Coordinates of C-alpha atoms in Angstrom, one line a residue:
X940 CA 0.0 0.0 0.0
X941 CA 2.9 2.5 1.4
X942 CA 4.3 1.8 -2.5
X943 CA 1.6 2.3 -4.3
X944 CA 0.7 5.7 -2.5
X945 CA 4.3 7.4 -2.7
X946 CA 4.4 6.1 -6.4
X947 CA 1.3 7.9 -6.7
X948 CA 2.7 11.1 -5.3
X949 CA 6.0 11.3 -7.1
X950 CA 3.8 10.5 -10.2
X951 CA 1.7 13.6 -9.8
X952 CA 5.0 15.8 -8.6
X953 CA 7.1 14.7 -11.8
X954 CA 4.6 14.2 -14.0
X955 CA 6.7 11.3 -16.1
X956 CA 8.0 8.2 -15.0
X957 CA 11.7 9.3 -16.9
X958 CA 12.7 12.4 -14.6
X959 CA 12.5 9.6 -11.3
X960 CA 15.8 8.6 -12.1
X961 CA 18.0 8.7 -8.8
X962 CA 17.7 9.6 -4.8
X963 CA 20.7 11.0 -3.5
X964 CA 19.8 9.6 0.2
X965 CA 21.3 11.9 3.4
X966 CA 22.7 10.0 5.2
X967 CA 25.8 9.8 3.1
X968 CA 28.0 12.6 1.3
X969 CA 29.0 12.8 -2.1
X970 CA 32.6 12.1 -2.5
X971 CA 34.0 8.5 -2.1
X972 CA 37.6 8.7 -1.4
X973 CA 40.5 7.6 -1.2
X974 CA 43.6 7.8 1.0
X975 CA 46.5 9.9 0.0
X976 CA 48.7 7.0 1.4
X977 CA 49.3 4.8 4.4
X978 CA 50.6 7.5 6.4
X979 CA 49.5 11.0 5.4
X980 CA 46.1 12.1 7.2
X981 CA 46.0 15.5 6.6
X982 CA 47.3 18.3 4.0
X983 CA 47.6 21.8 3.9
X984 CA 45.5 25.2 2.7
X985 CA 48.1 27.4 1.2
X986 CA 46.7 30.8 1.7
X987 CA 48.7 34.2 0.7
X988 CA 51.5 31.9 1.3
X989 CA 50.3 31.0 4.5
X990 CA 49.7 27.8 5.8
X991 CA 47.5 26.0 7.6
X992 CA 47.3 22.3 9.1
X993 CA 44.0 21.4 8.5
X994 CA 41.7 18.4 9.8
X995 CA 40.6 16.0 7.1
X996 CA 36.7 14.9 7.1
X997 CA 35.6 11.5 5.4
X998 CA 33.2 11.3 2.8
X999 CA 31.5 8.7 1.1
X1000 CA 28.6 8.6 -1.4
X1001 CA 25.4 6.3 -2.5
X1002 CA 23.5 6.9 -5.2
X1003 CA 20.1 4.4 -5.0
X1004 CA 17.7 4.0 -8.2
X1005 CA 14.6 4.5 -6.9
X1006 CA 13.0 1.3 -8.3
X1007 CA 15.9 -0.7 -6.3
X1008 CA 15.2 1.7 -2.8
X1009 CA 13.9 -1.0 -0.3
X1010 CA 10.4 0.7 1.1
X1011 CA 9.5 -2.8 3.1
X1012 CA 10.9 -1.3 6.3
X1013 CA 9.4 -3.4 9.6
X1014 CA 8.9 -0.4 11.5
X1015 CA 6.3 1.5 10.0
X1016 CA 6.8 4.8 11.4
X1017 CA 10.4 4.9 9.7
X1018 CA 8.5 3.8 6.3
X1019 CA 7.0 6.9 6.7
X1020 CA 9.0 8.8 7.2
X1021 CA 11.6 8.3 4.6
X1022 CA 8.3 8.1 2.1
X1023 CA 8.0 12.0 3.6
X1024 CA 11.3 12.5 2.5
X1025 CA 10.9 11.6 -0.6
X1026 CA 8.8 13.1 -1.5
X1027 CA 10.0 16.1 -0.1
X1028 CA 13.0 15.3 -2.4
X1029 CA 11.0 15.1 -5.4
X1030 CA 8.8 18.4 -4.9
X1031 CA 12.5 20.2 -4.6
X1032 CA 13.5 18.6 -7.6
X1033 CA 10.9 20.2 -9.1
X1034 CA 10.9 23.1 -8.1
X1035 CA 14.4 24.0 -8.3
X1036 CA 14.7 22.6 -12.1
X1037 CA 16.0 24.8 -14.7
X1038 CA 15.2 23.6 -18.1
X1039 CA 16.8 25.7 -20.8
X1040 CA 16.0 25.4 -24.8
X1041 CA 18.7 25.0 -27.4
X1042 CA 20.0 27.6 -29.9
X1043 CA 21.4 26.0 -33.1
X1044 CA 23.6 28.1 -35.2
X1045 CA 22.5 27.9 -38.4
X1046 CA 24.5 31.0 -40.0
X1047 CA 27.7 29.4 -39.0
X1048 CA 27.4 26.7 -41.4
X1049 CA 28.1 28.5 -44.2
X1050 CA 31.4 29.1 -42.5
X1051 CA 32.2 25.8 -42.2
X1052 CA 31.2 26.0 -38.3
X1053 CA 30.1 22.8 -37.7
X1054 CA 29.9 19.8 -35.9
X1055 CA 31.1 16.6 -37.1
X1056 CA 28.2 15.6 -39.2
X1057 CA 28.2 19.1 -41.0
X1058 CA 25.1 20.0 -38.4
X1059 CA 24.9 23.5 -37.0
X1060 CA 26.9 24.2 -33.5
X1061 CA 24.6 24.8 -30.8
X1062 CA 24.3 26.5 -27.4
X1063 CA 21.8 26.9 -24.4
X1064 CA 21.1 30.4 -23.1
X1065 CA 20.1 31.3 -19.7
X1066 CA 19.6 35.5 -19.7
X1067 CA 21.1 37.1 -16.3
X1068 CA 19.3 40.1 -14.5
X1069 CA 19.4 42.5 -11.3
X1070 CA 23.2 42.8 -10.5
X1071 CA 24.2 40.0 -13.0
X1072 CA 22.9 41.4 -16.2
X1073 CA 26.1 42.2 -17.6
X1074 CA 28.1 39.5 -15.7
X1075 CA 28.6 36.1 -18.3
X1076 CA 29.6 32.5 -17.3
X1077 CA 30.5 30.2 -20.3
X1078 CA 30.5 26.7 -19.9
X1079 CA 32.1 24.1 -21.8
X1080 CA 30.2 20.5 -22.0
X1081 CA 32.3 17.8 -21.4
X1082 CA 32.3 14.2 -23.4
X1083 CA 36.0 12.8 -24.6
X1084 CA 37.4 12.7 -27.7
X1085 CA 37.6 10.5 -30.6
X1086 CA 41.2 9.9 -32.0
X1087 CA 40.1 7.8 -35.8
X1088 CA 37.6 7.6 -38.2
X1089 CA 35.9 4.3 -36.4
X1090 CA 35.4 6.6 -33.1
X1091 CA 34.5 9.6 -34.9
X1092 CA 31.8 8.3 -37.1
X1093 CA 30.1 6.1 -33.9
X1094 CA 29.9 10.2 -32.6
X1095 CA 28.6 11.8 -35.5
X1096 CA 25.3 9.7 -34.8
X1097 CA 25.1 10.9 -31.1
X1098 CA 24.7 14.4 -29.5
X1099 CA 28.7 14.3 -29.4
X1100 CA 28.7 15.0 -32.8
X1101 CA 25.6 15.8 -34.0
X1102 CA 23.3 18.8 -33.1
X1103 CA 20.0 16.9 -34.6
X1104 CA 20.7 14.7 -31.9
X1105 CA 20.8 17.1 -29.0
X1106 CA 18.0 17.8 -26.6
X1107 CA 15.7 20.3 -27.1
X1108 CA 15.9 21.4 -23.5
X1109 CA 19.1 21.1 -21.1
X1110 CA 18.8 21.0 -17.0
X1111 CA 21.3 23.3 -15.6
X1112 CA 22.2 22.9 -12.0
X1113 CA 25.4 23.6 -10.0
X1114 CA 27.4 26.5 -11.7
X1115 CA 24.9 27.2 -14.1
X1116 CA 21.8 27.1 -11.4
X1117 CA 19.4 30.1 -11.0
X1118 CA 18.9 29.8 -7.6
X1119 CA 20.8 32.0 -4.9
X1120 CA 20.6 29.4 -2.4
X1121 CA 22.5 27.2 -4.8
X1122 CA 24.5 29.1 -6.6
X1123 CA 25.4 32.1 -4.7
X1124 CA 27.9 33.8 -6.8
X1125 CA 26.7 33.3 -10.3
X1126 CA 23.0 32.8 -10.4
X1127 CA 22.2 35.5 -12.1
X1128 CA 24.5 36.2 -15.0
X1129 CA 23.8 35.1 -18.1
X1130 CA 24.9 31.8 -18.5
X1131 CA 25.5 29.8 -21.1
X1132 CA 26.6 26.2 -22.2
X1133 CA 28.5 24.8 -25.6
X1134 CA 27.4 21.7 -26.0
X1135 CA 30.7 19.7 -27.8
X1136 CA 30.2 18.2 -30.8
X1137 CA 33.4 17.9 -32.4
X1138 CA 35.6 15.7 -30.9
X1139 CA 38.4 17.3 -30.4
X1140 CA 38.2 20.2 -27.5
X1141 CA 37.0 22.7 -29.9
X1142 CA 40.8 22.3 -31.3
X1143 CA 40.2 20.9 -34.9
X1144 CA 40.8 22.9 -38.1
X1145 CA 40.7 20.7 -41.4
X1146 CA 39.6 22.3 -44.7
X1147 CA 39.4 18.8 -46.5
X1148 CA 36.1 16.5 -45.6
X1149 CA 36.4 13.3 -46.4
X1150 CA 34.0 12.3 -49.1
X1151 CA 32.9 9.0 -48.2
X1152 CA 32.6 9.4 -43.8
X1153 CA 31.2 12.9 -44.1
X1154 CA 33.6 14.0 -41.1
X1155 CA 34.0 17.6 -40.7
X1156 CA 36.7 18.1 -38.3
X1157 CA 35.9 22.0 -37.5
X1158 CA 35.8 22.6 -33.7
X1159 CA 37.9 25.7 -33.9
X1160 CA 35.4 27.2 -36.6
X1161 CA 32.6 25.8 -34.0
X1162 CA 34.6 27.8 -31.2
X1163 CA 34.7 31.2 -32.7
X1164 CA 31.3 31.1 -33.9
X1165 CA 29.6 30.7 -31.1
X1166 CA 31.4 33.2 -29.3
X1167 CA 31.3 36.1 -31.9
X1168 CA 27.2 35.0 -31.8
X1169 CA 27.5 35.4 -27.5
X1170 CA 29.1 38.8 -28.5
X1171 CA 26.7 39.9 -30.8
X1172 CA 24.1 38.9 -27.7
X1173 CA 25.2 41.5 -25.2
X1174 CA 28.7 39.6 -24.1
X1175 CA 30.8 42.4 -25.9
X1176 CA 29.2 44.1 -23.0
X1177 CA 30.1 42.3 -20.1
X1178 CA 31.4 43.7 -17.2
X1179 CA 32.9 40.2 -15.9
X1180 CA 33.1 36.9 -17.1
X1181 CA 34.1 33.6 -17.0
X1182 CA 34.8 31.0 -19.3
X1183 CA 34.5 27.0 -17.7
X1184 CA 34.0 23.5 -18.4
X1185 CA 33.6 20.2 -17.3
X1186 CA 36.8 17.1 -18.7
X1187 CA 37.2 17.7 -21.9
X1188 CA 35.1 21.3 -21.8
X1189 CA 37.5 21.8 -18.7
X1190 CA 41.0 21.2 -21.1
X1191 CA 39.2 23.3 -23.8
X1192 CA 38.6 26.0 -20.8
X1193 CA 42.4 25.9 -20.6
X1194 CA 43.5 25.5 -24.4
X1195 CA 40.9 28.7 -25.2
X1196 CA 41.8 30.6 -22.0
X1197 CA 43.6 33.5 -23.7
X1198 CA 41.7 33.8 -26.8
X1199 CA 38.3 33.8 -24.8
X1200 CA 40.2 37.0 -23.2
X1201 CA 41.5 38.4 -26.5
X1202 CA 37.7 38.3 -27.8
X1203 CA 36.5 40.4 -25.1
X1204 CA 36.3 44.1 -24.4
X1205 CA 39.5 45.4 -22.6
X1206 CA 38.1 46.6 -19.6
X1207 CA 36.2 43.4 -18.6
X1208 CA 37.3 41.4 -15.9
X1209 CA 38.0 38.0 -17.4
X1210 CA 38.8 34.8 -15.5
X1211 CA 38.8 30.6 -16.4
X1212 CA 37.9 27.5 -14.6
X1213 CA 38.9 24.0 -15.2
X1214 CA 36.9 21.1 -13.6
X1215 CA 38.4 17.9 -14.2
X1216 CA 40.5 18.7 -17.3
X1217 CA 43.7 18.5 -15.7
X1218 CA 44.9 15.8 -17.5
X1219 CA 48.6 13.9 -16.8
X1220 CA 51.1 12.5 -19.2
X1221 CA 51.4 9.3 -17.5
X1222 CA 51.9 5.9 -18.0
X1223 CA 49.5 2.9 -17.9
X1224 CA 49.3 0.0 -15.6
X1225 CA 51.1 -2.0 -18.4
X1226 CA 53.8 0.6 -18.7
X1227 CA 52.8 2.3 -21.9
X1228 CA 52.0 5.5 -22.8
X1229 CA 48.8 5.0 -23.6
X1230 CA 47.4 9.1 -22.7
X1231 CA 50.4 10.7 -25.4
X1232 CA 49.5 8.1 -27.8
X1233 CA 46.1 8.5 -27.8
X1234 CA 46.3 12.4 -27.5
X1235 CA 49.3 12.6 -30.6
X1236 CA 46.2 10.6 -32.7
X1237 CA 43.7 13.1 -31.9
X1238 CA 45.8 15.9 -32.4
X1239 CA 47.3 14.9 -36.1
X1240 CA 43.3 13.8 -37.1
X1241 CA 41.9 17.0 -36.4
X1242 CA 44.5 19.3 -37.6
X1243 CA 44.7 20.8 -34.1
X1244 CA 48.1 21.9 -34.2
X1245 CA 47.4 25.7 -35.5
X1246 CA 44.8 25.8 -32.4
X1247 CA 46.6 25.2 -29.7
X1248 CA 48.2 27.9 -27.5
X1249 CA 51.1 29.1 -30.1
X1250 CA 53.1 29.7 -26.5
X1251 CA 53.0 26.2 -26.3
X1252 CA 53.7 24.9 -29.9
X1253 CA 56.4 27.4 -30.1
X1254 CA 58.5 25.3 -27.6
X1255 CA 57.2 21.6 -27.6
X1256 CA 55.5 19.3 -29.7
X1257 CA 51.8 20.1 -30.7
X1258 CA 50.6 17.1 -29.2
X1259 CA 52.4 17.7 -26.1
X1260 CA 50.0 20.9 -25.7
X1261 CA 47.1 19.1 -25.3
X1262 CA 48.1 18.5 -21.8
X1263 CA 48.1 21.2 -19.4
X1264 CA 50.7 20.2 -16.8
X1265 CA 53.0 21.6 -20.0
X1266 CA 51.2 24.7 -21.3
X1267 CA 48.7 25.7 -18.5
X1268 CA 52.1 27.4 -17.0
X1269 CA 52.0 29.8 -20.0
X1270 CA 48.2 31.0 -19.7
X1271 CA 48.3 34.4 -18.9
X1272 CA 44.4 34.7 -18.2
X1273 CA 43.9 33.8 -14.1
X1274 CA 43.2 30.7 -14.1
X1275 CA 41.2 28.2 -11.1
X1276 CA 42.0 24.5 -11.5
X1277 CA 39.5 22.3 -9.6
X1278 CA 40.1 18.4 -9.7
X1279 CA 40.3 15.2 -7.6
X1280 CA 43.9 14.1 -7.6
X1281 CA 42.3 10.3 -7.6
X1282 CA 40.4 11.3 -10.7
X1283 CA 37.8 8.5 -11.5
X1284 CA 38.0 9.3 -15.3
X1285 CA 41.8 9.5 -15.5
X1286 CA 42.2 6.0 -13.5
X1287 CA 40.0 4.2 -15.9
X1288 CA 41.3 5.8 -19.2
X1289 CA 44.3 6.9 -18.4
X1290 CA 45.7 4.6 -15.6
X1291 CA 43.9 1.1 -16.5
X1292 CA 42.6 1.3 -19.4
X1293 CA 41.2 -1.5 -21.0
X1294 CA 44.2 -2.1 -23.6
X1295 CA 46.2 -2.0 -20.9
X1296 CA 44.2 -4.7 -18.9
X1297 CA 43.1 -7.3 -21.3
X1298 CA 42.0 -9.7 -18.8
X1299 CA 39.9 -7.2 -16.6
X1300 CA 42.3 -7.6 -13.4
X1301 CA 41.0 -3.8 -12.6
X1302 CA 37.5 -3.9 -14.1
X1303 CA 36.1 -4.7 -10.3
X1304 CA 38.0 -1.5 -8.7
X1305 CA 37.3 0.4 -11.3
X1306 CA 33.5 -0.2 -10.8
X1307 CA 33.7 0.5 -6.9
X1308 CA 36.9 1.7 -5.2
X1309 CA 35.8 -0.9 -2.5
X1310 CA 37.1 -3.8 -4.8
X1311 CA 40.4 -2.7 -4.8
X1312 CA 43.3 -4.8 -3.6
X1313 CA 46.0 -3.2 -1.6
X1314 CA 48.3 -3.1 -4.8
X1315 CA 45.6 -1.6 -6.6
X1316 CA 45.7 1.2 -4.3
X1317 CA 49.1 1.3 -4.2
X1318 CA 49.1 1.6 -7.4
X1319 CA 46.3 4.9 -7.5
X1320 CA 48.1 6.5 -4.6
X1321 CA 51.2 6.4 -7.1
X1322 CA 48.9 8.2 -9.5
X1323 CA 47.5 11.0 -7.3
X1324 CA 51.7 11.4 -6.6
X1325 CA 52.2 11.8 -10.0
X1326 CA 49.3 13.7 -10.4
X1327 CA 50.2 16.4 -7.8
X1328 CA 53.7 17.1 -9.5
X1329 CA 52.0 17.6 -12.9
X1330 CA 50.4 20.2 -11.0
X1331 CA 52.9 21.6 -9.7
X1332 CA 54.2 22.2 -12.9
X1333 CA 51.6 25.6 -12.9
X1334 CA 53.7 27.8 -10.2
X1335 CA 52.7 29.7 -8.4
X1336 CA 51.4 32.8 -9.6
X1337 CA 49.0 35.7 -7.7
X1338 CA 46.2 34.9 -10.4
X1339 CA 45.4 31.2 -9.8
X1340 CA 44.0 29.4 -7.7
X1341 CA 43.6 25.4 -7.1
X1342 CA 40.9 23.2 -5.3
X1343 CA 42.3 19.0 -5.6
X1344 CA 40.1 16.4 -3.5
X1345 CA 41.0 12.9 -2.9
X1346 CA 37.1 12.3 -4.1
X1347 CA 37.2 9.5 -6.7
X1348 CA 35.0 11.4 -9.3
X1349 CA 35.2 13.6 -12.2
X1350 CA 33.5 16.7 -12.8
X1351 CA 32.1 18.3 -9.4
X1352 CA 30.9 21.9 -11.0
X1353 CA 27.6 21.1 -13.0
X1354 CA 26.6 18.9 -10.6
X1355 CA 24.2 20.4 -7.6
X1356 CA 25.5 17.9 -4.6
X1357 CA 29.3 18.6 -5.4
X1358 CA 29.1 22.1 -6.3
X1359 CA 27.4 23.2 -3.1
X1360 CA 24.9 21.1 -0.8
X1361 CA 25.4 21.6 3.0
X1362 CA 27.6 18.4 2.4
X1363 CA 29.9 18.9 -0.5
X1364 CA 33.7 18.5 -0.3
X1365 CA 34.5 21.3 1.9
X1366 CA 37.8 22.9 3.4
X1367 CA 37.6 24.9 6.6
X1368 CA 33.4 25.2 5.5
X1369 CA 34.4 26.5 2.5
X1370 CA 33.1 25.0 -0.2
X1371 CA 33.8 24.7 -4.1
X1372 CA 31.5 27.4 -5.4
X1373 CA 32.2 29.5 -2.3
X1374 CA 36.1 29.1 -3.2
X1375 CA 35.5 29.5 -6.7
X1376 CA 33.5 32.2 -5.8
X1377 CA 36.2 34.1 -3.3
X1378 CA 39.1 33.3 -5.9
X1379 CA 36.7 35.6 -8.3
X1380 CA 35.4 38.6 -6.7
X1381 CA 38.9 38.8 -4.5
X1382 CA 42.1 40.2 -6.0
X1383 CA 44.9 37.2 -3.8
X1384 CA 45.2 33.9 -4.9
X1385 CA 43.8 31.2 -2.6
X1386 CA 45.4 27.7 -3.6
X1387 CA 42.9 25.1 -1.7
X1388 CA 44.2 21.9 -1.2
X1389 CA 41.4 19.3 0.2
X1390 CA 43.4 15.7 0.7
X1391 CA 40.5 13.1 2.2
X1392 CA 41.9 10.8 4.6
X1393 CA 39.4 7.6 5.1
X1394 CA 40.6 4.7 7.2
X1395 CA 37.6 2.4 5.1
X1396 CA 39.6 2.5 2.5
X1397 CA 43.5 2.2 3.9
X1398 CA 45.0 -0.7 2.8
X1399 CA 45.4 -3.2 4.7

């Protein structure tokens, strides 16, 4: 009975089966971790060159589909009570959701703007107002790359590559939320976000299109287009702005850093943030380079060489640019890095990926951090090392600023727990939109460094 009723309810609050898609339950946080070894429980915040010992705070995360959620409780007052909060849950959902519709680009075509199945580039606009009218936040969508024609044309028949095959309407939450309470800093500017349909981190620039896949491998047209359109909008009047972007939308939020600067107004305060595109040159669990080969492929497909940061290409290889441990240095925009030094993307593409793991030794930690054995973690806490001296390749300059967890995820801006919930990753309270938020308004750098210690999952 208790089922059918709360079915019911969410029913009539959503409307459609399809939006009842996951619970995020309280009683857990949203950042499984990791140690950052046997022996290390705490870090530091380095804070105008200041620093702080700091106490570490565990977090773990749960995410239940609600037709698996066990409602058969055998006390019935706590049946309804969690049946209260969910539905509670769902009427916030509701409430709070920001649906925004899709612009397609059509006059950039004739420019040879387009994605990779020759369809228009597209964008979804979300106008500011009050004190945010002139105040712009660009964000990047995130999805890989493909590095040959096999993975390229298996995109050109998704939304990665194709915008006939985007949605109509786009939820934005986290950074690009509306809602003060959620988004205190940015809620309302205008703010916008490129979908990615090229393949390549808005990078490519070939003239030729092959005659028999179709391919057009233009995301550097796609780039410019879309921003001289943003312009044309009421950007070219911004007082600030912001360009991010979540994995590969984060890289191209590093890669486009200057020139999103160079296209805007002098006088505009102009600033860039990476989530989880802060990706290392390392190698694989086999002992190959896996990352450069795969990067030196997308780079010579795409033609992306006369894209990338010429303060780069000047010095090193072209595919070499493509990751930011050896060009971010050279950005002269301010730049905020946020990433999880145990980043769940990077360990299963980067560290074990499945080339390098034919037999599927790491396929069960990969799944759940839980599975790992003790020389599996060995073997991540060797990556976050690695990963920490990439990033210390940066410097230290007075315009950045830095925000690594020990959170084994990837991408923690767009989404509304991580960004800020009164249980996201914190740091002395201070969490990620609030430090993203400080490192913008506020003329000092703040480099935040949040290490997770969590004994569950120390090896034995």
């Amino acid at each position: 009975m208790l089922d059918a009723i709360l079915s019911q309810c969410l029913f009539h609050i959503f409307g459609t089966p399809k939006f009842i898609l996951f619970f995020f339950i309280s009683s857990f946080s949203y950042c499984q971790s990791l140690p950052p070894s046997q022996t290390i429980q705490h870090h530091y915040l380095y804070h105008n060159q200041n620093y702080t010992q700091l106490l570490t705070k565990n977090y773990n995360i749960i995410i239940v589909p609600f037709s698996f959620f066990p409602l058969h409780y055998s006390n019935q007052r706590m049946s309804q009570q969690w049946m209260k909060f969910l539905i509670l849950m769902g009427v916030l959902m509701k409430t709070e959701g920001l649906y925004v519709g899709i612009t397609k680009l059509r006059s950039a075509v004739a420019r040879g703007a387009v994605c990779l199945d020759g369809s228009p580039p597209a964008y979804h606009l979300h106008r500011g107002h009050g004190t945010g009218i002139n105040n712009w936040l660009v964000h990047i969508e995130g999805g890989g790359w493909c590095n040959n024609v096999t993975t390229c044309l298996e995109r050109k028949y998704t939304h990665l590559g194709s915008s006939w095959k985007m949605d109509k309407q786009l939820a934005f939450s986290g950074i690009l939320g509306n809602n003060p309470m959620f988004n205190p800093d940015f809620y309302n500017w205008n703010r916008v976000k490129i979908r990615y349909c090229d393949g390549a981190s808005f990078t490519g620039n070939m003239e030729a299109v092959d005659t028999i896949t179709k391919l057009h491998f233009r995301g550097a047209r796609i780039w410019h287009a879309v921003i001289e359109d943003l312009l044309l909008k009421g950007m070219r009047k911004a007082k600030n702005a912001i360009l991010s972007g979540c994995s590969a939308g984060g890289l191209t939020s590093i890669l486009h850093c200057d020139s999103f600067r160079a296209l805007l107004p002098i006088g505009t305060k102009v600033k860039c943030l990476s989530d989880a595109g802060y990706f290392i040159n390392v190698k694989d669990v086999s002992g190959a380079s896996h990352v450069a080969s795969y990067f030196n492929q997308i780079v010579k497909l795409h033609g992306s060489a006369r894209s990338l940061p010429a303060s780069c290409t000047r010095n090193l290889r072209p595919d070499l640019c493509f990751f930011p441990q050896y060009m971010a240095k050279k950005i002269r925009t301010p730049l905020f890095i946020l990433n999880a030094a145990y980043d769940s993307w990077q360990m299963k593409n980067i560290l074990a990926p499945a080339a390098a793991d034919p037999r599927g030794v790491w396929s069960d930690c990969k799944i759940d951090i839980k599975n790992c054995s003790t020389n599996q973690l060995t073997v991540m806490q060797d990556f976050r090392s690695e990963f920490l001296t990439a990033l210390s390749k940066l410097g230290k300059s007075p315009s950045r600023g830095l925000f690594i967890n020990s959170c084994y995820a990837h991408c923690q801006t767009e989404t509304q727990e991580t960004w800020f919930s009164h249980d996201s990753p914190s740091l002395h309270k201070t969490r990620i939109a609030k430090a993203v938020g400080d490192w913008f308004y506020k003329q000092h750098h703040i480099y935040l460094f949040l290490i997770i210690y969590s004994p569950a999952f120390q090896p034995d």
